mmCIF file of C-alpha atoms in Angstrom:
data_model
loop_
_atom_site.group_PDB
_atom_site.id
_atom_site.type_symbol
_atom_site.label_atom_id
_atom_site.label_comp_id
_atom_site.label_asym_id
_atom_site.label_seq_id
_atom_site.Cartn_x
_atom_site.Cartn_y
_atom_site.Cartn_z
ATOM 1 C CA LEU A 286 15.556 -17.344 8.663
ATOM 2 C CA ASN A 287 14.197 -15.283 5.805
ATOM 3 C CA TYR A 288 11.480 -16.055 3.319
ATOM 4 C CA CYS A 289 10.709 -14.377 0.039
ATOM 5 C CA TRP A 290 7.697 -14.336 -2.242
ATOM 6 C CA TYR A 291 7.075 -13.382 -5.831
ATOM 7 C CA GLN A 292 4.489 -11.239 -7.527
ATOM 8 C CA PRO A 293 3.720 -11.014 -11.256
ATOM 9 C CA ALA A 294 4.284 -7.735 -13.035
ATOM 10 C CA GLY A 295 1.087 -5.881 -13.832
ATOM 11 C CA PRO A 296 -1.301 -3.196 -12.604
ATOM 12 C CA PHE A 297 -2.004 -3.492 -8.875
ATOM 13 C CA TYR A 298 0.196 -6.581 -8.736
ATOM 14 C CA PHE A 299 -0.227 -6.878 -4.958
ATOM 15 C CA VAL A 300 -3.777 -8.178 -5.367
ATOM 16 C CA MET A 301 -2.442 -11.266 -7.151
ATOM 17 C CA ASN A 302 0.425 -12.926 -5.325
ATOM 18 C CA PHE A 303 2.249 -15.603 -7.275
ATOM 19 C CA PRO A 304 1.979 -18.753 -5.072
ATOM 20 C CA LEU A 305 5.726 -19.366 -4.936
ATOM 21 C CA TYR A 306 7.666 -18.861 -1.700
ATOM 22 C CA ALA A 307 11.139 -19.815 -0.520
ATOM 23 C CA THR A 308 12.704 -19.968 2.938
ATOM 24 C CA TRP A 309 16.413 -19.205 3.293
ATOM 25 C CA ASP A 310 18.931 -19.640 6.080
ATOM 26 C CA LEU A 311 21.051 -16.485 5.803
ATOM 27 C CA THR A 312 22.998 -16.950 9.011
ATOM 28 C CA GLY A 313 26.370 -15.202 9.042
ATOM 29 C CA VAL A 314 28.045 -12.929 6.517
ATOM 30 C CA ASP A 315 29.649 -15.680 4.413
ATOM 31 C CA THR A 316 27.298 -16.158 1.473
ATOM 32 C CA ALA A 317 28.808 -19.586 0.785
ATOM 33 C CA THR A 318 27.086 -20.913 3.915
ATOM 34 C CA TRP A 319 23.620 -19.609 3.045
ATOM 35 C CA ARG A 320 21.107 -22.361 2.274
ATOM 36 C CA LEU A 321 17.719 -22.687 0.637
ATOM 37 C CA LEU A 322 15.598 -24.640 3.114
ATOM 38 C CA ASP A 323 12.293 -25.119 1.354
ATOM 39 C CA ILE A 324 10.042 -24.051 -1.508
ATOM 40 C CA TRP A 325 6.281 -23.670 -1.218
ATOM 41 C CA TYR A 326 4.235 -23.643 -4.402
ATOM 42 C CA HIS A 327 0.460 -23.540 -4.470
ATOM 43 C CA GLY A 328 -0.045 -25.603 -1.343
ATOM 44 C CA ARG A 329 2.848 -28.022 -1.873
ATOM 45 C CA LEU A 330 6.003 -27.894 0.239
ATOM 46 C CA PHE A 331 9.412 -29.057 -1.023
ATOM 47 C CA MET A 332 11.968 -29.338 1.797
ATOM 48 C CA SER A 333 15.718 -29.803 1.509
ATOM 49 C CA ASN A 334 17.109 -32.976 3.082
ATOM 50 C CA ASN A 335 20.263 -35.079 2.996
ATOM 51 C CA VAL A 336 19.274 -36.664 -0.342
ATOM 52 C CA ASN A 337 17.735 -33.926 -2.465
ATOM 53 C CA ASP A 338 17.458 -30.201 -1.994
ATOM 54 C CA ALA A 339 14.246 -28.283 -2.413
ATOM 55 C CA VAL A 340 15.118 -26.970 -5.880
ATOM 56 C CA GLU A 341 15.744 -30.486 -7.254
ATOM 57 C CA GLN A 342 12.451 -31.711 -5.832
ATOM 58 C CA PHE A 343 10.529 -28.786 -7.240
ATOM 59 C CA VAL A 344 12.120 -29.053 -10.709
ATOM 60 C CA ALA A 345 11.472 -32.823 -10.806
ATOM 61 C CA ALA A 346 7.826 -32.317 -9.893
ATOM 62 C CA TRP A 347 7.477 -29.568 -12.496
ATOM 63 C CA ASP A 348 9.151 -31.499 -15.306
ATOM 64 C CA SER A 349 6.959 -34.546 -14.665
ATOM 65 C CA ASN A 350 3.860 -32.366 -14.137
ATOM 66 C CA ASP A 351 3.257 -34.209 -10.900
ATOM 67 C CA ASN A 352 -0.378 -33.774 -9.822
ATOM 68 C CA ASN A 353 -0.814 -31.292 -12.699
ATOM 69 C CA ILE A 354 1.510 -28.840 -10.961
ATOM 70 C CA GLN A 355 2.090 -26.901 -14.182
ATOM 71 C CA THR A 356 -1.583 -26.004 -14.505
ATOM 72 C CA ALA A 357 -2.520 -25.878 -10.818
ATOM 73 C CA TRP A 358 -2.366 -22.090 -10.890
ATOM 74 C CA THR A 359 -2.453 -19.659 -13.797
ATOM 75 C CA LEU A 360 -2.795 -15.914 -14.171
ATOM 76 C CA PRO A 361 -6.180 -14.543 -15.238
ATOM 77 C CA PRO A 362 -6.221 -14.031 -19.017
ATOM 78 C CA ASP A 363 -6.710 -10.265 -18.673
ATOM 79 C CA PHE A 364 -4.142 -9.728 -15.921
ATOM 80 C CA ASP A 365 -1.744 -7.585 -17.981
ATOM 81 C CA THR A 366 -4.409 -5.047 -18.832
ATOM 82 C CA PHE A 367 -7.451 -5.098 -16.593
ATOM 83 C CA TYR A 368 -7.274 -7.523 -13.668
ATOM 84 C CA GLY A 369 -6.011 -5.020 -11.110
ATOM 85 C CA SER A 370 -6.865 -1.874 -13.027
ATOM 86 C CA SER A 371 -9.408 0.735 -11.976
ATOM 87 C CA ASP A 372 -10.455 1.190 -15.614
ATOM 88 C CA ARG A 373 -13.925 0.110 -16.624
ATOM 89 C CA ARG A 374 -14.194 -3.369 -18.086
ATOM 90 C CA ASP A 375 -15.262 -3.732 -21.694
ATOM 91 C CA TRP A 376 -18.609 -5.211 -20.717
ATOM 92 C CA LEU A 377 -19.264 -2.227 -18.454
ATOM 93 C CA LYS A 378 -18.283 0.226 -21.160
ATOM 94 C CA ALA A 379 -20.862 -1.375 -23.446
ATOM 95 C CA THR A 380 -23.728 -0.828 -21.017
ATOM 96 C CA PRO A 381 -25.785 2.355 -21.380
ATOM 97 C CA PRO A 382 -24.721 5.154 -18.997
ATOM 98 C CA PRO A 383 -27.030 6.058 -16.119
ATOM 99 C CA PRO A 384 -29.624 8.717 -16.926
ATOM 100 C CA MET A 385 -28.283 12.291 -16.709
ATOM 101 C CA GLU A 386 -24.741 11.080 -15.985
ATOM 102 C CA HIS A 387 -23.431 13.835 -18.263
ATOM 103 C CA LEU A 388 -24.691 16.543 -15.881
ATOM 104 C CA ALA A 389 -22.306 18.082 -13.347
ATOM 105 C CA PRO A 390 -22.527 16.584 -9.827
ATOM 106 C CA PRO A 391 -23.577 18.610 -6.751
ATOM 107 C CA GLN A 392 -20.962 20.950 -5.306
ATOM 108 C CA GLN A 393 -20.287 22.531 -1.930
ATOM 109 C CA PHE A 394 -19.800 26.277 -1.682
ATOM 110 C CA GLU A 395 -19.118 28.916 0.962
ATOM 111 C CA ALA A 396 -22.102 31.242 0.831
ATOM 112 C CA GLN A 397 -20.453 34.086 2.793
ATOM 113 C CA GLY A 398 -16.783 33.186 2.532
ATOM 114 C CA ALA A 399 -14.505 30.869 4.455
ATOM 115 C CA ARG A 400 -15.040 30.405 8.210
ATOM 116 C CA PHE A 401 -11.392 29.548 8.740
ATOM 117 C CA SER A 402 -8.119 31.390 8.269
ATOM 118 C CA ILE A 403 -4.546 30.319 7.682
ATOM 119 C CA GLY A 404 -1.807 32.278 9.417
ATOM 120 C CA SER A 405 1.967 32.061 9.609
ATOM 121 C CA ASN A 406 3.713 28.761 10.377
ATOM 122 C CA ASN A 407 0.702 26.828 9.072
ATOM 123 C CA LYS A 408 -1.524 28.050 11.903
ATOM 124 C CA ILE A 409 -5.200 27.387 11.220
ATOM 125 C CA SER A 410 -8.053 29.108 13.071
ATOM 126 C CA TYR A 411 -11.608 27.828 12.868
ATOM 127 C CA MET A 412 -14.541 29.003 14.998
ATOM 128 C CA GLY A 413 -12.593 29.195 18.258
ATOM 129 C CA TRP A 414 -10.154 26.409 17.405
ATOM 130 C CA ASP A 415 -6.478 27.099 16.739
ATOM 131 C CA PHE A 416 -3.807 24.593 15.773
ATOM 132 C CA GLN A 417 -0.732 24.198 13.621
ATOM 133 C CA VAL A 418 -0.326 21.470 11.043
ATOM 134 C CA ARG A 419 2.806 19.783 9.721
ATOM 135 C CA TRP A 420 3.741 16.657 7.800
ATOM 136 C CA ASN A 421 5.798 13.767 9.158
ATOM 137 C CA SER A 422 7.572 11.519 6.675
ATOM 138 C CA ASN A 423 6.863 8.415 8.747
ATOM 139 C CA ALA A 424 3.313 8.958 9.938
ATOM 140 C CA GLY A 425 1.692 11.679 7.837
ATOM 141 C CA PRO A 426 -0.252 14.757 9.045
ATOM 142 C CA GLN A 427 0.247 16.063 12.589
ATOM 143 C CA LEU A 428 -1.609 18.723 14.587
ATOM 144 C CA TYR A 429 0.267 20.764 17.209
ATOM 145 C CA ASN A 430 -0.747 23.264 19.887
ATOM 146 C CA VAL A 431 -4.444 22.544 19.649
ATOM 147 C CA ASN A 432 -6.415 25.232 21.531
ATOM 148 C CA PHE A 433 -10.122 25.952 21.965
ATOM 149 C CA HIS A 434 -10.990 29.525 22.942
ATOM 150 C CA GLY A 435 -7.455 29.952 24.280
ATOM 151 C CA GLU A 436 -7.488 26.766 26.374
ATOM 152 C CA SER A 437 -4.846 24.185 25.543
ATOM 153 C CA ILE A 438 -6.412 20.888 24.487
ATOM 154 C CA ALA A 439 -3.462 18.905 23.168
ATOM 155 C CA TYR A 440 0.191 19.461 22.369
ATOM 156 C CA GLU A 441 0.243 16.911 19.543
ATOM 157 C CA ILE A 442 -2.395 14.838 17.752
ATOM 158 C CA SER A 443 -1.027 12.465 15.161
ATOM 159 C CA LEU A 444 -0.778 8.890 14.072
ATOM 160 C CA GLN A 445 2.087 7.155 15.856
ATOM 161 C CA GLU A 446 1.987 3.758 14.213
ATOM 162 C CA ALA A 447 -0.184 1.593 11.985
ATOM 163 C CA ALA A 448 0.009 -2.123 12.738
ATOM 164 C CA ALA A 449 -1.506 -4.648 10.339
ATOM 165 C CA LEU A 450 -1.944 -8.313 11.259
ATOM 166 C CA TYR A 451 -2.597 -10.417 8.193
ATOM 167 C CA SER A 452 -3.996 -13.903 7.717
ATOM 168 C CA GLY A 453 -4.813 -16.273 4.869
ATOM 169 C CA THR A 454 -3.810 -19.503 3.201
ATOM 170 C CA LEU A 455 -0.592 -18.160 1.656
ATOM 171 C CA PRO A 456 2.585 -18.077 3.774
ATOM 172 C CA ASP A 457 3.070 -14.331 3.538
ATOM 173 C CA GLY A 458 -0.456 -13.581 4.674
ATOM 174 C CA ALA A 459 -0.469 -16.185 7.412
ATOM 175 C CA HIS A 460 2.729 -14.886 9.004
ATOM 176 C CA SER A 461 2.828 -11.167 8.183
ATOM 177 C CA ARG A 462 2.845 -8.597 10.971
ATOM 178 C CA TRP A 463 3.605 -5.170 9.553
ATOM 179 C CA MET A 464 4.503 -1.964 11.368
ATOM 180 C CA ASP A 465 3.803 0.403 8.510
ATOM 181 C CA SER A 466 5.833 3.380 9.688
ATOM 182 C CA TRP A 467 9.073 1.620 8.715
ATOM 183 C CA TRP A 468 8.456 2.254 5.010
ATOM 184 C CA GLY A 469 7.266 5.809 5.503
ATOM 185 C CA MET A 470 3.518 6.011 5.048
ATOM 186 C CA ALA A 471 3.743 9.682 4.153
ATOM 187 C CA ASP A 472 6.058 8.860 1.270
ATOM 188 C CA SER A 473 3.094 7.312 -0.561
ATOM 189 C CA LEU A 474 0.979 10.454 -0.607
ATOM 190 C CA THR A 475 -0.472 11.935 -3.763
ATOM 191 C CA PRO A 476 -1.825 15.487 -4.100
ATOM 192 C CA PRO A 477 -5.619 15.715 -3.659
ATOM 193 C CA SER A 478 -7.699 16.088 -6.763
ATOM 194 C CA THR A 479 -10.597 18.532 -6.772
ATOM 195 C CA PRO A 480 -13.501 18.027 -6.685
ATOM 196 C CA TYR A 481 -13.074 14.316 -5.945
ATOM 197 C CA ASP A 482 -10.957 14.453 -2.761
ATOM 198 C CA CYS A 483 -12.043 17.868 -1.516
ATOM 199 C CA PRO A 484 -14.365 20.759 -2.459
ATOM 200 C CA LEU A 485 -13.426 23.114 -5.255
ATOM 201 C CA HIS A 486 -13.022 26.003 -2.797
ATOM 202 C CA SER A 487 -10.408 24.158 -0.709
ATOM 203 C CA GLN A 488 -7.170 25.921 0.156
ATOM 204 C CA PHE A 489 -3.875 24.061 -0.073
ATOM 205 C CA LEU A 490 -0.704 24.397 1.983
ATOM 206 C CA PRO A 491 2.777 23.863 0.524
ATOM 207 C CA LEU A 492 4.434 20.651 1.620
ATOM 208 C CA ALA A 493 8.066 19.493 1.692
ATOM 209 C CA TYR A 494 9.524 16.398 3.300
ATOM 210 C CA PHE A 495 12.655 14.273 3.173
ATOM 211 C CA TRP A 496 12.664 10.515 2.677
ATOM 212 C CA GLY A 497 15.393 8.175 1.466
ATOM 213 C CA GLY A 498 17.839 11.027 1.028
ATOM 214 C CA TYR A 499 15.513 12.961 -1.286
ATOM 215 C CA ARG A 500 13.459 16.089 -0.862
ATOM 216 C CA THR A 501 9.892 16.076 -2.169
ATOM 217 C CA GLU A 502 7.916 19.283 -2.550
ATOM 218 C CA TYR A 503 4.280 20.010 -3.266
ATOM 219 C CA PRO A 504 3.946 23.805 -3.763
#
């Protein structure tokens, strides 16, 4: 059995699931035998039976506006522009800015230079610590050959998997169990932005990885 759900197009669409789900029986490779078993819409379940299939039941309920099904759920009026956006709302833009907001924020600095060094093969040394860093397309950053004052501490330190167990009133949330490495968590990375993600004096390493048959590089 397979079920599918729908999401409206818009910024950060995943925060607003459209409450329409369908369960399919996709047994076998002959598409002529595949069947739609049921449709769930905003708390109402339409199940196929020997008399009517789920689509006919759903269409009949919609056309007759049974229990106000047509207006039971609607998108927020500002969904296309602001609902899931990180931009400031109009009412917030109209409020006076905080005092001295125009001044530069505090910054970190290295008074006597960096206390770390970067060698060949991405080897990093920091106050007695030595390790090498690489990037894994499935799990993200990995540390190898971690040593402290010449003593081996760990061969590898890295994320192996990220499991998320969801819940909620919607079918996808109530039944979702995700193992996030399957879609390649590292494929979603974005370069850090100074000074928001790291200090202005940060040093960056070049990065290249393969995912989905493509090579991505960050020089």
